[in-house]
Amino acid sequence: MRERKKDELREVEAKVGIIRNADGSAMFRDGNTVVIAAVYGPRSLPKFMQDEKKARLRVYYNMATFSVPERKRPEPGRRDIELSEVIRRALESSIFLEKFPKTVIDVFILVVQADAGTRCAAINAASLALADAGIPMKGLVSAVAAGRANGEIILDLDKEEEDAEDAVDCPIAFFHNEKKITLIQMDGKIKLEDLKKVINLALKGCSKIYEIQKKALKERYGEEK
Ligand code: ADP
């Protein structure tokens, strides 16, 4: 049973600089969903893979075998490949990729614990990890889902809510500096007027997450970043 208000996020935690070997890294926790992201780059690429005009952004989304109650098969499945691509698209316009032609920036995402909302937590962690790597960015990208469960429009569905019979889940990523939605997806059927409420609720959630992300960066770097 939901103990939060309808427009309340789960308990959110963000931490930057958690993996020493990476150029940049971050952890993002949304309730029982925990994701880590590690960034390597910009680094060189074999010539045939280079883009003359900009850096290539590669994203690898993966779930740990122990992240869900039933063991997750370790090799990337169709869902992992699709999520890697939508996360890449959600992030790419926030980075000055043209500053590093012919190179690659790799973003590795590992879902440590999954309780719905992993693609959004992944975007939040990855955006922080890119900033931590010192990669020139236009700004941060923040993401959260809103939707419907048990007849109510709610923010940030957990797995139990996502499994409700009437569930609708609409993850949204928002790139604040350009006021642009960079990811929007939807599972389930909903009336247009309710969809508008869902989108507005998710956008309010993104603003709250943005504040938490900025706080995590300030905690590591002080006010200058
Ligand atoms: P998201 O995690 O972005 O909400 P989905 O809607 O595809 O993406 O997945 C919802 C939730 O279902 C996941 O967060 C996770 O809790 C669970 N889930 C996804 N894939 C698996 C899997 N292979 N095994 C068990 N649970 C899974």
Short mmCIF file of N, CA, C and O and ligand atoms in Angstrom, two decimals, residues 63 68 72 79 114-119 159 162, ligand 1:
data_model
loop_
_atom_site.label_atom_id
_atom_site.label_comp_id
_atom_site.label_asym_id
_atom_site.label_seq_id
_atom_site.Cartn_x
_atom_site.Cartn_y
_atom_site.Cartn_z
N MET A 63 21.15 -4.99 -15.92
CA MET A 63 20.63 -5.28 -14.58
C MET A 63 21.47 -6.38 -13.97
O MET A 63 21.74 -7.40 -14.62
N VAL A 68 16.77 -8.44 -9.04
CA VAL A 68 15.33 -8.76 -9.03
C VAL A 68 15.14 -10.09 -8.30
O VAL A 68 16.08 -10.88 -8.21
N LYS A 72 18.14 -12.47 -12.82
CA LYS A 72 18.13 -11.88 -14.17
C LYS A 72 19.26 -12.52 -14.97
O LYS A 72 20.39 -12.60 -14.48
N ARG A 79 15.22 -6.05 -23.96
CA ARG A 79 14.84 -4.91 -23.12
C ARG A 79 16.08 -4.07 -22.77
O ARG A 79 16.04 -2.84 -22.85
N ALA A 114 16.17 -3.49 -8.38
CA ALA A 114 15.11 -2.99 -9.25
C ALA A 114 13.75 -3.07 -8.57
O ALA A 114 13.35 -4.13 -8.08
N ASP A 115 13.06 -1.93 -8.52
CA ASP A 115 11.69 -1.90 -8.00
C ASP A 115 10.89 -0.90 -8.84
O ASP A 115 10.25 0.00 -8.31
N ALA A 116 11.00 -1.03 -10.16
CA ALA A 116 10.39 -0.14 -11.16
C ALA A 116 11.12 1.20 -11.22
O ALA A 116 11.77 1.62 -10.26
N GLY A 117 11.02 1.82 -12.39
CA GLY A 117 11.65 3.13 -12.58
C GLY A 117 13.14 3.08 -12.81
O GLY A 117 13.85 4.06 -12.60
N THR A 118 13.64 1.95 -13.31
CA THR A 118 15.10 1.84 -13.45
C THR A 118 15.62 2.70 -14.61
O THR A 118 16.72 3.21 -14.54
N ARG A 119 14.82 2.86 -15.70
CA ARG A 119 15.34 3.66 -16.82
C ARG A 119 15.49 5.11 -16.38
O ARG A 119 16.42 5.81 -16.77
N LYS A 159 7.12 -1.06 -8.10
CA LYS A 159 6.78 -2.26 -8.87
C LYS A 159 5.35 -2.73 -8.55
O LYS A 159 4.60 -3.13 -9.44
N GLU A 162 3.06 -0.52 -10.39
CA GLU A 162 3.15 -0.81 -11.82
C GLU A 162 2.41 -2.09 -12.19
O GLU A 162 2.01 -2.28 -13.33
P1 ADP B 1 11.57 0.39 -15.59
O1 ADP B 1 12.50 -0.30 -14.63
O2 ADP B 1 12.24 1.53 -16.28
O3 ADP B 1 10.27 0.78 -14.93
P2 ADP B 1 10.15 -1.79 -16.96
O4 ADP B 1 8.81 -1.15 -16.96
O5 ADP B 1 10.56 -2.59 -18.15
O6 ADP B 1 11.28 -0.65 -16.76
O7 ADP B 1 10.35 -2.72 -15.71
C1 ADP B 1 9.66 -2.47 -14.52
C2 ADP B 1 10.23 -3.29 -13.40
O8 ADP B 1 10.01 -4.67 -13.66
C3 ADP B 1 11.73 -3.19 -13.22
O9 ADP B 1 12.15 -2.02 -12.56
C4 ADP B 1 11.98 -4.41 -12.39
O10 ADP B 1 11.58 -4.18 -11.04
C5 ADP B 1 11.03 -5.40 -13.05
N1 ADP B 1 11.76 -6.19 -14.06
C6 ADP B 1 12.19 -5.79 -15.27
N2 ADP B 1 12.86 -6.77 -15.90
C7 ADP B 1 12.86 -7.83 -15.08
C8 ADP B 1 13.39 -9.15 -15.14
N3 ADP B 1 14.08 -9.60 -16.19
N4 ADP B 1 13.17 -9.94 -14.08
C9 ADP B 1 12.46 -9.52 -13.02
N5 ADP B 1 11.96 -8.27 -12.88
C10 ADP B 1 12.14 -7.46 -13.90
#
